[in-house]
Coordinates of C-alpha atoms in Angstrom, one line a residue:
M73 CA 93.5 175.8 217.6
V74 CA 95.5 176.0 214.3
N75 CA 96.0 179.4 212.6
I76 CA 97.2 179.6 209.1
R77 CA 98.7 182.9 208.1
P78 CA 101.2 184.4 205.7
F79 CA 104.9 184.0 206.1
R80 CA 106.7 186.6 208.3
E81 CA 110.5 187.0 208.3
E82 CA 110.9 185.9 211.8
D83 CA 109.5 182.4 210.8
N84 CA 112.6 181.7 208.8
D85 CA 114.8 179.9 211.3
S86 CA 111.7 177.8 212.6
L87 CA 110.8 176.7 209.2
L88 CA 114.4 175.7 208.4
N89 CA 114.6 173.7 211.7
I90 CA 111.4 171.9 210.9
E91 CA 112.7 170.9 207.3
K92 CA 115.8 169.2 208.9
L93 CA 113.3 167.0 210.9
C94 CA 111.4 165.9 207.9
P95 CA 113.4 163.6 205.6
Q96 CA 111.8 163.0 202.3
G97 CA 111.6 159.3 201.8
N98 CA 111.2 156.0 203.6
E99 CA 113.1 153.3 205.5
E100 CA 115.0 152.4 202.6
C101 CA 116.0 155.7 200.9
A102 CA 115.6 159.2 202.4
M103 CA 117.1 162.5 202.1
I104 CA 117.0 166.0 203.8
I105 CA 117.0 169.2 201.7
D106 CA 118.8 172.1 203.4
K107 CA 117.7 175.5 202.0
G108 CA 119.3 177.7 204.6
P109 CA 120.1 180.4 205.5
D110 CA 117.0 182.0 203.7
I111 CA 114.0 179.7 203.0
T112 CA 112.5 182.3 200.7
A113 CA 115.5 182.2 198.5
R114 CA 114.1 179.3 196.4
Y115 CA 110.8 181.2 195.9
E116 CA 112.4 184.5 194.8
I117 CA 113.5 182.8 191.5
Y118 CA 109.8 182.8 190.6
D119 CA 107.7 185.8 189.3
N120 CA 105.3 185.5 192.3
W121 CA 105.1 183.3 195.3
E122 CA 103.3 182.7 198.6
I123 CA 104.1 180.9 201.8
R124 CA 101.4 180.1 204.3
V125 CA 102.5 179.1 207.8
A126 CA 100.4 177.0 210.2
E127 CA 101.0 177.9 213.8
K128 CA 99.7 176.4 217.1
N129 CA 100.0 178.5 220.3
A130 CA 101.9 181.2 218.3
T131 CA 104.5 178.6 217.3
A132 CA 105.1 177.8 213.6
V133 CA 104.5 174.0 213.1
G134 CA 104.3 173.7 209.4
W135 CA 103.9 175.5 206.1
I136 CA 103.2 175.2 202.4
G137 CA 104.6 177.2 199.5
W138 CA 103.5 177.9 195.9
T139 CA 103.9 179.9 192.7
I140 CA 101.3 180.7 190.1
K141 CA 102.9 180.4 186.6
K142 CA 101.5 181.9 183.4
G143 CA 100.7 179.3 180.9
T144 CA 100.3 180.0 177.1
D145 CA 96.6 180.0 177.7
E146 CA 95.8 179.8 181.3
P147 CA 97.6 180.1 184.6
Y148 CA 98.5 177.1 186.7
L149 CA 99.8 176.6 190.2
Y150 CA 102.9 174.8 191.4
I151 CA 103.1 173.6 195.1
A152 CA 106.8 173.7 195.9
E153 CA 106.7 171.9 199.3
V154 CA 104.4 171.0 202.2
M155 CA 106.1 170.6 205.6
V156 CA 104.6 169.8 209.1
H157 CA 106.7 169.3 212.2
P158 CA 106.7 165.6 213.0
D159 CA 105.1 166.1 216.5
H160 CA 102.0 167.6 214.6
K161 CA 101.7 165.1 211.7
N162 CA 98.3 163.2 211.2
Q163 CA 96.3 165.8 212.7
G164 CA 95.0 167.3 209.4
L165 CA 97.5 170.1 209.1
E166 CA 98.8 169.0 205.9
V167 CA 95.2 168.8 204.2
E168 CA 94.5 172.3 205.7
L169 CA 97.6 173.7 204.1
V170 CA 96.9 172.0 200.8
R171 CA 93.4 173.6 200.8
E172 CA 95.0 177.0 201.2
A173 CA 96.9 176.5 197.8
E174 CA 93.7 175.1 196.1
K175 CA 91.9 178.2 197.3
A176 CA 94.6 180.4 195.8
A177 CA 94.5 178.5 192.6
S178 CA 90.7 179.0 192.3
E179 CA 90.9 182.6 193.0
A180 CA 93.5 182.9 190.2
K181 CA 91.3 180.9 187.9
A182 CA 94.3 178.5 187.5
S183 CA 93.6 175.7 185.0
Y184 CA 95.3 173.0 187.4
I185 CA 97.8 172.5 190.3
Y186 CA 100.8 170.3 190.2
C187 CA 103.6 169.1 192.4
Y188 CA 106.6 166.8 192.3
A189 CA 107.1 163.9 194.7
Y190 CA 110.4 162.1 195.3
E191 CA 109.8 158.4 194.5
P192 CA 110.6 157.1 198.1
N193 CA 108.4 159.8 199.7
E194 CA 105.4 157.5 200.2
E195 CA 103.8 159.7 202.9
F196 CA 103.7 162.8 200.6
M197 CA 102.3 160.8 197.8
D198 CA 99.6 159.2 200.0
L199 CA 98.7 162.7 201.0
F200 CA 98.0 164.0 197.5
E201 CA 96.3 160.8 196.2
K202 CA 93.9 161.1 199.1
L203 CA 93.3 164.6 198.1
G204 CA 92.4 163.7 194.6
Y205 CA 95.6 164.5 192.8
M206 CA 96.6 162.1 189.9
R207 CA 100.0 160.7 189.1
K208 CA 100.6 161.8 185.5
K209 CA 104.2 161.7 184.8
S210 CA 107.5 160.2 185.9
I211 CA 110.6 162.4 185.8
Q212 CA 114.1 161.1 185.6
A213 CA 116.6 162.5 188.2
I214 CA 120.0 161.8 186.8
S215 CA 123.2 162.0 188.9
I216 CA 126.7 161.9 187.4
S217 CA 130.0 161.4 189.4
A218 CA 132.7 163.7 188.0
Y219 CA 135.4 161.2 189.1
K220 CA 137.8 161.6 186.0
K221 CA 138.6 164.3 183.4
E222 CA 137.0 163.6 180.0
N223 CA 138.8 164.0 176.8
M224 CA 137.3 166.6 174.4
E225 CA 138.5 166.1 170.8
S226 CA 135.4 166.1 168.6
G227 CA 135.9 169.2 166.8
Y228 CA 133.0 171.2 168.1
E229 CA 133.7 174.8 169.3
I230 CA 132.5 174.8 173.0
E231 CA 132.3 178.2 174.7
R232 CA 130.3 180.4 177.0
I233 CA 127.4 182.1 175.1
N234 CA 128.1 185.3 173.5
A235 CA 125.6 188.1 173.1
E236 CA 125.3 187.8 169.3
D237 CA 124.5 184.0 169.7
I238 CA 121.5 184.4 172.1
H239 CA 119.0 184.6 169.3
D240 CA 120.1 181.4 167.5
T241 CA 120.4 179.6 171.0
I242 CA 116.9 180.5 171.9
K243 CA 115.6 179.4 168.5
L244 CA 117.3 175.9 169.1
I245 CA 115.7 175.7 172.7
N246 CA 112.2 176.7 171.5
S247 CA 112.5 174.1 168.6
Y248 CA 113.7 171.3 171.1
Y249 CA 110.7 171.8 173.5
H250 CA 108.1 172.8 171.1
G251 CA 104.8 171.0 172.0
N252 CA 106.1 170.1 175.6
A253 CA 103.8 170.6 178.5
Q254 CA 104.7 173.8 180.4
F255 CA 107.0 175.0 178.0
C256 CA 106.5 178.7 177.0
P257 CA 108.8 179.8 174.1
F258 CA 111.4 182.2 175.2
T259 CA 112.2 185.7 173.8
I260 CA 115.6 187.2 174.0
E261 CA 114.4 189.4 176.9
S262 CA 112.4 186.6 178.7
F263 CA 115.5 184.3 178.6
K264 CA 117.8 186.9 179.9
D265 CA 115.4 187.6 182.7
Y266 CA 114.9 183.9 183.5
T267 CA 118.4 182.9 183.7
E268 CA 119.6 186.0 185.6
R269 CA 116.8 185.6 188.2
I270 CA 117.9 182.2 189.3
F271 CA 120.7 182.3 191.7
G272 CA 123.6 180.4 190.6
Y273 CA 122.6 180.3 187.0
G274 CA 122.8 183.5 184.7
L275 CA 124.1 183.6 181.1
E276 CA 127.7 183.5 182.2
N277 CA 126.9 179.9 182.9
F278 CA 125.2 179.1 179.7
I279 CA 127.3 176.9 177.2
T280 CA 127.0 176.5 173.4
A281 CA 128.4 174.0 171.0
K282 CA 129.1 175.2 167.4
W283 CA 129.8 173.3 164.2
K284 CA 131.2 175.3 161.3
G285 CA 129.9 178.5 163.2
H286 CA 126.4 177.1 163.7
I287 CA 124.9 176.4 167.1
V288 CA 124.0 172.8 167.3
A289 CA 123.8 172.2 171.0
C290 CA 123.4 174.2 174.3
A291 CA 122.8 173.9 178.0
G292 CA 123.0 175.9 181.1
F293 CA 125.2 174.9 184.1
W294 CA 123.3 175.7 187.2
D295 CA 124.9 175.7 190.7
A296 CA 121.9 174.6 192.5
S297 CA 123.9 174.3 195.7
V298 CA 123.5 178.0 196.3
L299 CA 119.8 177.3 197.0
M300 CA 120.0 173.8 198.6
E301 CA 122.2 171.0 199.9
V302 CA 121.2 167.4 199.9
T303 CA 122.0 164.8 202.5
Y304 CA 120.9 161.2 202.3
T305 CA 119.8 160.0 205.7
K306 CA 119.1 156.5 204.4
E307 CA 121.3 155.2 201.5
P308 CA 119.7 152.6 199.0
M309 CA 121.1 149.3 199.5
M310 CA 122.1 149.0 195.8
W311 CA 124.3 152.0 196.4
K312 CA 126.0 150.5 199.4
V313 CA 126.7 147.4 197.3
M314 CA 128.1 149.5 194.5
A315 CA 130.3 151.5 196.9
N316 CA 131.8 148.3 198.3
A317 CA 132.6 147.1 194.9
Y318 CA 134.1 150.3 193.8
G319 CA 136.1 150.5 197.0
I320 CA 138.0 147.3 195.8
L321 CA 138.4 148.7 192.3
R322 CA 139.6 152.1 193.5
H323 CA 143.0 150.5 194.2
F324 CA 143.5 149.9 190.5
T325 CA 141.5 152.5 188.7
R326 CA 139.4 155.5 188.8
V327 CA 135.9 154.7 189.6
P328 CA 132.6 156.9 190.2
D329 CA 131.8 158.2 193.8
I330 CA 128.5 157.0 195.4
P331 CA 126.8 159.5 197.8
T332 CA 127.0 158.2 201.4
E333 CA 124.8 158.6 204.4
G334 CA 125.4 161.7 206.1
E335 CA 127.5 163.3 203.2
V336 CA 126.5 166.7 202.2
C337 CA 126.0 166.9 198.3
K338 CA 126.4 170.2 196.5
M339 CA 124.6 169.5 193.2
H340 CA 125.1 171.3 189.9
S341 CA 122.6 170.7 187.2
I342 CA 122.6 170.8 183.5
V343 CA 119.5 172.6 182.6
D344 CA 117.8 174.0 179.5
F345 CA 119.7 171.7 177.2
A346 CA 118.8 171.3 173.6
F347 CA 120.6 169.9 170.6
E348 CA 120.1 169.0 166.9
Q349 CA 119.6 165.2 166.7
E350 CA 122.3 164.6 164.2
H351 CA 124.7 166.5 166.6
S352 CA 124.4 164.5 169.7
P353 CA 128.2 164.3 170.1
A354 CA 127.9 168.1 170.6
M355 CA 125.8 167.6 173.6
E356 CA 128.0 164.9 174.9
E357 CA 130.9 167.5 174.5
I358 CA 129.0 170.0 176.6
I359 CA 128.6 167.4 179.3
D360 CA 132.3 166.6 179.1
Y361 CA 133.1 170.3 179.6
C362 CA 130.6 170.4 182.7
N363 CA 132.2 167.3 184.0
N364 CA 135.7 168.7 183.7
L365 CA 134.7 171.9 185.5
M366 CA 133.4 169.8 188.4
F367 CA 136.5 167.6 188.4
E368 CA 139.0 170.7 188.4
T369 CA 137.1 172.3 191.3
N370 CA 136.9 169.0 193.2
C371 CA 133.1 169.0 193.3
K372 CA 131.8 165.4 193.1
F373 CA 128.3 165.4 191.6
F374 CA 126.2 167.0 188.8
G375 CA 123.1 166.0 187.0
A376 CA 119.9 166.7 185.2
Y377 CA 116.1 166.3 185.5
T378 CA 114.3 165.3 182.3
D379 CA 111.4 163.7 180.6
P380 CA 112.1 159.9 180.4
D381 CA 111.6 160.0 176.7
D382 CA 114.1 163.0 176.1
P383 CA 116.8 161.9 173.7
V384 CA 119.4 163.5 176.1
L385 CA 119.2 160.2 178.2
G386 CA 121.0 158.5 175.2
V387 CA 123.7 161.0 175.4
L388 CA 124.1 160.6 179.3
K389 CA 124.6 156.8 179.2
K390 CA 128.2 157.3 178.5
F391 CA 128.6 158.8 182.0
K392 CA 127.3 155.8 183.9
P393 CA 124.6 157.9 185.8
M394 CA 122.5 156.9 188.8
H395 CA 118.9 157.2 188.2
E396 CA 116.2 158.3 190.6
N397 CA 112.5 159.2 189.9
L398 CA 110.1 162.1 190.6
Y399 CA 106.6 161.8 190.1
L400 CA 104.4 164.6 188.9
Y401 CA 100.9 164.8 190.6
A402 CA 98.3 167.1 189.2
K403 CA 94.6 168.2 189.9
P404 CA 92.2 170.1 187.7
I405 CA 90.9 173.4 189.2
S406 CA 89.1 175.6 186.7
G407 CA 90.3 173.7 183.5
K408 CA 91.8 170.6 182.3
I409 CA 95.2 168.9 183.1
P410 CA 97.4 169.1 180.0
D411 CA 98.9 166.2 178.1
F412 CA 101.9 165.3 180.0
S413 CA 103.2 162.7 177.5
R414 CA 106.2 165.1 176.9
I415 CA 107.1 167.9 179.5
Y416 CA 109.7 170.7 179.8
V417 CA 111.1 170.4 183.4
D418 CA 111.5 173.8 184.9
C419 CA 114.8 173.7 186.7
R420 CA 113.2 175.9 189.4
D421 CA 110.8 173.2 190.3
T422 CA 113.7 170.8 191.1
I423 CA 114.5 172.4 194.5
L424 CA 112.3 169.9 196.4

C-alpha cells in the first residue's frame, strides 16, 4: 500500500540517498545531481513550494516537488523533480506523484504545468509524454571551460552593480526579455528580492558594463554549486574523443577541460543577462570577467541556460562551449499553454 503525504524534515537523508541512485540519462550519457545536505534548499528560493513523499511500509520510496508561480495573467505550476527508488520503479508511483501535482495545479486554477527534461533522460520524457505532456521547447545548456585568462581591453567599464544603477539595469533586462514566455517585468524591489533569495546569487554578484556612463550590458554570476553538484556517471563518447585529443595538445598549449566520469562539477551560471544589440562586445567582456574569476579561483566550469534563438549564443561562440539540451514539457490545466517561441529561462528552474 502506497501512502503519499507532505514532506517531513526526517525525510531529508532518505530522499538524498534515493537521488544518488537515480542518474538522469541513458547508457550513453547520464549525470547525478547532489542537492545535499538540505534537499529543501532548492525549493526555498521560490515564493512557495510543496514536496509530496511516497512511502511504503513507513519508508520513503519517492517524491515529487513543485512550485506555483504568478504569471502576468494566471498562475502556472512548475514540477521541479520526480524521483522514485530504482527498486520501486514501474509500479505506477511516478504517475501517482505527478497526479498530485496536477491536483494542486487544478486547485490553484493554474493555467498549465511545465517541467524540464535533460535530453538523455528518456525515461523521464516517456513518463510525461504518456501523461499527455507535450514537448514545447528546446533549451540550450551551455558549459564553458575557464582554462585560460581572457584579455579585457575593449574600453567598456565592467563593475559590480551600484545602487544608483539598479533602475537602468532593470530597464535593460525588461526590454531584452519583453514578450518572452514566463517573463514578468522586474521592479526595483522585486529584482532585489529575487536575487537575494537565491543562495549564491545576490546583487553583490551582479555585473554591469557601461559605455560612456550608460549601461549597455549586464548579467548575474550565480554560484549554483551551493545548491547542487553535478557528476557524470556516463560521459558522452564525443567528450572522450575530445579529451583524448586535448590530452596530446595540452603538452604544447592551453586547451579546454572536459568533464570526466566521476568528476564532481561545481557549476557557476551566467543568469539574467541582457545587452543592447549594438554592444554585444560588452556582453563578451562580462563573460571574460566571469571567466577570469573562475580561472583565478581554480574553478573549471561555468555556463548558461538560454533560448536557442537568444543572441547571447553568438557571443558565447568565442568561448568554444559545449552544448547540451533540455526539453520543456507542458500540459494545459485550467487555461492554455503559452507561446514558447521565445522564453525567459528562470535560473531557479535549472536545478534539475
